[in-house]
Amino acid sequence: MPQPVVGLIGLAVMGENLALNLESKDFPIAVFNRTTAKTNEFIAKRCEGREVVGTQTIEEFVGALEPPRRIILMVKAGEAVDQTLALLRPLLAAGDIVIDGGNSFFKDTERREHELAESQIQYFGMGVSGGEEGALNGPSLMPGGGSSKAAWDAIYPMLKAIAAQSDDGACMAYAGHGGAGHFVKMVHNGIEYGDMQLIAEAYDLLKNAAGLEADELHSVFREWNQHELQSFLIEITAHVANFKDPETGGPLLDLIQDRAGQKGTGKWVAQVALDLGVPLATINAAVEARFISALKAERVQAGRYFASAQQHSSVVLPGGRAFVDQVRQALYASKICSYAQGFALLSAAQREFKYQTNLEETAKIWKGGCIIRARFLDHIKEAYQRHAELPNLMMDEFFSEALLEREQAWRRVVSTALTWGFAVPAMTASLGYFDAYRRERTPANLIQAQRDLFGAHTYERTDREGSFHTDWGW
């Protein structure tokens, strides 16, 4: 067996699949896991006939690699990454390369890069999206960091080879210095939160307001996936919509508890957006919707306490097919807002952190492998080709026309949902974002007057330059 040219630490399913992906692209690999039994099981069950070397100790792992060493970490974000680096650092030499492929917070990545630079070790933070299937067959990769062209040249062919492919080529591009790779992945996950919540709200309205049964829901989502809403998330929604429970024979979806999990990236993106002053109305609503979903016992109690004639578990509206099409339009318009907010946050990071992330390239690499892959991303790519400095996606002519064409259906869906007591926080937030963004004059003038009265915070005037304070006679 040839000497491994790359090493991978962390053999959960993502790590296992990425290791097999690398080996299948002619990169002999050494693997290590903190639990030796896990390494042995992986080698025995999945690596027969493959150029994969299982190692028992971190010293054996590092020693097995061809220098300069290329090491990928696929361990849990946070303390586990720091602990692994503490074990590795004494064993590495100048010029060695470490790539963190987990969902690390971008500020942690920047700290680690600076710490390892003291030993002349190159450190990259790389977003990896696509789940287990993507890791094995081709994920979307968002590497960032590193300060050496030689180090980038050493990992570029490898990353390009294992990435997903789209009609625009490999779904991999350098995101920028420092924590840019993990920042881009964080924003991807924020958009993913928004997309999933919007689809869930559409499903709720189709099922409980339009009265669609499981097979009808499957047909609707399958049809939507043939046109402008074509995406991985719509595709899998169609699949699960009428998937039968093997025990009861009924729709499995009806038996799944309505509590949505999360791993923290949604919360991170909301917090970072607050720090940078970027409104993320749709994405924030999606994050909060998951928080509310966790309050199951309270919701059950509140549902009994606040029961009213305007809240129904099933309300079949007249003109069902027309309403279904209106929901499709509302979903698409809301989706535009979600992506617009995510890309606005990427633009803000360019200004604040000087990441120089190429937004057109970002749209391209999200077209394959990742969870939010969709036909929609072609239009985003084209928008940034037309206007490289586009302040907001909604200002591109394609998206502005799309919003205006769907505005009335969007409003009807949101108003219908609110009238009948269906919670559509992400759709409502999207519409509010659209209305606020396009309004030349908002009621913020009143807020400034209030602030000046109670705190002498001053205000600006529309008819002259400068800051002003008024004695309001209070």
mmCIF file of C-alpha atoms in Angstrom, residues 335-473:
data_model
loop_
_atom_site.group_PDB
_atom_site.id
_atom_site.type_symbol
_atom_site.label_atom_id
_atom_site.label_comp_id
_atom_site.label_asym_id
_atom_site.label_seq_id
_atom_site.Cartn_x
_atom_site.Cartn_y
_atom_site.Cartn_z
ATOM 1 C CA LYS A 335 -37.359 32.380 -0.392
ATOM 2 C CA ILE A 336 -35.973 35.377 -2.279
ATOM 3 C CA CYS A 337 -36.004 37.355 0.966
ATOM 4 C CA SER A 338 -34.228 34.589 2.887
ATOM 5 C CA TYR A 339 -31.404 34.380 0.349
ATOM 6 C CA ALA A 340 -31.233 38.164 0.072
ATOM 7 C CA GLN A 341 -30.640 38.375 3.817
ATOM 8 C CA GLY A 342 -27.939 35.695 3.732
ATOM 9 C CA PHE A 343 -26.042 37.316 0.884
ATOM 10 C CA ALA A 344 -26.386 40.721 2.543
ATOM 11 C CA LEU A 345 -24.651 39.223 5.581
ATOM 12 C CA LEU A 346 -21.841 37.918 3.357
ATOM 13 C CA SER A 347 -21.474 41.411 1.919
ATOM 14 C CA ALA A 348 -21.308 42.877 5.425
ATOM 15 C CA ALA A 349 -18.536 40.405 6.313
ATOM 16 C CA GLN A 350 -16.576 41.635 3.314
ATOM 17 C CA ARG A 351 -16.767 45.165 4.661
ATOM 18 C CA GLU A 352 -16.152 44.302 8.317
ATOM 19 C CA PHE A 353 -13.609 41.479 8.079
ATOM 20 C CA LYS A 354 -12.194 42.155 4.574
ATOM 21 C CA TYR A 355 -12.891 38.525 3.610
ATOM 22 C CA GLN A 356 -13.292 39.293 -0.113
ATOM 23 C CA THR A 357 -15.643 36.349 -0.550
ATOM 24 C CA ASN A 358 -16.775 36.170 -4.175
ATOM 25 C CA LEU A 359 -20.576 36.141 -4.033
ATOM 26 C CA GLU A 360 -20.974 34.888 -7.589
ATOM 27 C CA GLU A 361 -18.623 31.996 -6.814
ATOM 28 C CA THR A 362 -20.514 31.301 -3.594
ATOM 29 C CA ALA A 363 -23.758 30.895 -5.538
ATOM 30 C CA LYS A 364 -21.966 28.540 -7.931
ATOM 31 C CA ILE A 365 -20.510 26.252 -5.278
ATOM 32 C CA TRP A 366 -23.894 25.961 -3.559
ATOM 33 C CA LYS A 367 -25.428 24.553 -6.764
ATOM 34 C CA GLY A 368 -24.258 21.033 -6.008
ATOM 35 C CA GLY A 369 -23.574 18.853 -2.985
ATOM 36 C CA CYS A 370 -24.977 21.159 -0.329
ATOM 37 C CA ILE A 371 -28.366 21.144 1.388
ATOM 38 C CA ILE A 372 -29.627 24.365 -0.213
ATOM 39 C CA ARG A 373 -28.698 23.349 -3.763
ATOM 40 C CA ALA A 374 -31.395 24.647 -6.079
ATOM 41 C CA ARG A 375 -32.147 25.986 -9.549
ATOM 42 C CA PHE A 376 -32.684 29.314 -7.801
ATOM 43 C CA LEU A 377 -28.909 29.714 -7.345
ATOM 44 C CA ASP A 378 -28.393 30.141 -11.098
ATOM 45 C CA HIS A 379 -30.388 33.368 -10.872
ATOM 46 C CA ILE A 380 -28.287 34.539 -7.920
ATOM 47 C CA LYS A 381 -25.101 33.809 -9.862
ATOM 48 C CA GLU A 382 -26.435 35.798 -12.813
ATOM 49 C CA ALA A 383 -27.480 38.679 -10.554
ATOM 50 C CA TYR A 384 -23.913 39.098 -9.302
ATOM 51 C CA GLN A 385 -22.602 38.767 -12.850
ATOM 52 C CA ARG A 386 -24.800 41.730 -13.774
ATOM 53 C CA HIS A 387 -24.029 43.759 -10.637
ATOM 54 C CA ALA A 388 -20.909 42.709 -8.707
ATOM 55 C CA GLU A 389 -21.619 45.348 -6.030
ATOM 56 C CA LEU A 390 -25.339 44.577 -5.710
ATOM 57 C CA PRO A 391 -26.445 45.859 -2.276
ATOM 58 C CA ASN A 392 -29.329 43.398 -1.969
ATOM 59 C CA LEU A 393 -30.608 40.593 -4.199
ATOM 60 C CA MET A 394 -34.064 42.145 -4.187
ATOM 61 C CA MET A 395 -32.607 45.063 -6.169
ATOM 62 C CA ASP A 396 -31.637 42.848 -9.109
ATOM 63 C CA GLU A 397 -34.120 43.137 -11.964
ATOM 64 C CA PHE A 398 -34.895 39.405 -12.067
ATOM 65 C CA PHE A 399 -35.700 39.202 -8.377
ATOM 66 C CA SER A 400 -37.513 42.551 -8.170
ATOM 67 C CA GLU A 401 -39.811 41.468 -11.005
ATOM 68 C CA ALA A 402 -40.326 38.070 -9.375
ATOM 69 C CA LEU A 403 -41.360 39.711 -6.104
ATOM 70 C CA LEU A 404 -43.752 42.150 -7.735
ATOM 71 C CA GLU A 405 -45.367 39.392 -9.825
ATOM 72 C CA ARG A 406 -46.051 37.349 -6.694
ATOM 73 C CA GLU A 407 -46.815 40.142 -4.257
ATOM 74 C CA GLN A 408 -50.604 39.871 -4.262
ATOM 75 C CA ALA A 409 -50.634 36.081 -3.884
ATOM 76 C CA TRP A 410 -48.037 36.426 -1.129
ATOM 77 C CA ARG A 411 -50.219 38.904 0.758
ATOM 78 C CA ARG A 412 -53.332 36.748 0.349
ATOM 79 C CA VAL A 413 -51.553 33.687 1.751
ATOM 80 C CA VAL A 414 -50.136 35.535 4.759
ATOM 81 C CA SER A 415 -53.443 37.284 5.511
ATOM 82 C CA THR A 416 -55.371 34.015 5.163
ATOM 83 C CA ALA A 417 -52.969 32.265 7.505
ATOM 84 C CA LEU A 418 -53.216 35.022 10.104
ATOM 85 C CA THR A 419 -57.007 35.174 9.822
ATOM 86 C CA TRP A 420 -57.356 31.453 10.524
ATOM 87 C CA GLY A 421 -54.713 31.267 13.234
ATOM 88 C CA PHE A 422 -51.943 29.478 11.356
ATOM 89 C CA ALA A 423 -48.472 30.555 12.452
ATOM 90 C CA VAL A 424 -46.355 31.508 9.430
ATOM 91 C CA PRO A 425 -43.565 33.475 11.142
ATOM 92 C CA ALA A 426 -41.020 33.134 8.329
ATOM 93 C CA MET A 427 -43.445 34.088 5.546
ATOM 94 C CA THR A 428 -44.749 36.993 7.612
ATOM 95 C CA ALA A 429 -41.217 38.149 8.421
ATOM 96 C CA SER A 430 -40.260 37.899 4.743
ATOM 97 C CA LEU A 431 -43.174 40.075 3.694
ATOM 98 C CA GLY A 432 -42.371 42.578 6.429
ATOM 99 C CA TYR A 433 -38.730 42.658 5.314
ATOM 100 C CA PHE A 434 -39.798 43.318 1.728
ATOM 101 C CA ASP A 435 -42.197 46.089 2.753
ATOM 102 C CA ALA A 436 -39.712 47.765 5.096
ATOM 103 C CA TYR A 437 -36.791 47.576 2.658
ATOM 104 C CA ARG A 438 -38.666 49.224 -0.196
ATOM 105 C CA ARG A 439 -40.201 52.001 1.912
ATOM 106 C CA GLU A 440 -38.547 55.364 1.354
ATOM 107 C CA ARG A 441 -39.669 56.758 4.716
ATOM 108 C CA THR A 442 -40.328 54.566 7.753
ATOM 109 C CA PRO A 443 -41.798 55.553 11.143
ATOM 110 C CA ALA A 444 -38.285 55.526 12.636
ATOM 111 C CA ASN A 445 -38.569 59.321 12.842
ATOM 112 C CA LEU A 446 -40.943 58.817 15.790
ATOM 113 C CA ILE A 447 -38.433 56.506 17.484
ATOM 114 C CA GLN A 448 -35.722 59.159 17.125
ATOM 115 C CA ALA A 449 -38.040 61.784 18.600
ATOM 116 C CA GLN A 450 -38.790 59.494 21.554
ATOM 117 C CA ARG A 451 -35.077 58.802 22.093
ATOM 118 C CA ASP A 452 -34.289 62.478 22.038
ATOM 119 C CA LEU A 453 -37.049 63.285 24.536
ATOM 120 C CA PHE A 454 -36.149 60.666 27.140
ATOM 121 C CA GLY A 455 -32.395 60.461 26.585
ATOM 122 C CA ALA A 456 -31.244 63.518 24.624
ATOM 123 C CA HIS A 457 -29.892 61.171 21.954
ATOM 124 C CA THR A 458 -30.337 63.832 19.214
ATOM 125 C CA TYR A 459 -31.759 63.369 15.739
ATOM 126 C CA GLU A 460 -31.068 64.397 12.153
ATOM 127 C CA ARG A 461 -33.389 66.590 10.103
ATOM 128 C CA THR A 462 -34.623 66.238 6.539
ATOM 129 C CA ASP A 463 -34.107 69.919 5.740
ATOM 130 C CA ARG A 464 -30.550 70.580 6.955
ATOM 131 C CA GLU A 465 -27.288 68.838 7.910
ATOM 132 C CA GLY A 466 -26.114 68.036 11.435
ATOM 133 C CA SER A 467 -27.410 66.574 14.707
ATOM 134 C CA PHE A 468 -30.111 68.302 16.723
ATOM 135 C CA HIS A 469 -31.649 68.162 20.175
ATOM 136 C CA THR A 470 -34.959 69.675 21.193
ATOM 137 C CA ASP A 471 -36.311 70.731 24.568
ATOM 138 C CA TRP A 472 -39.609 68.909 24.238
ATOM 139 C CA GLY A 473 -41.135 70.627 27.277
#
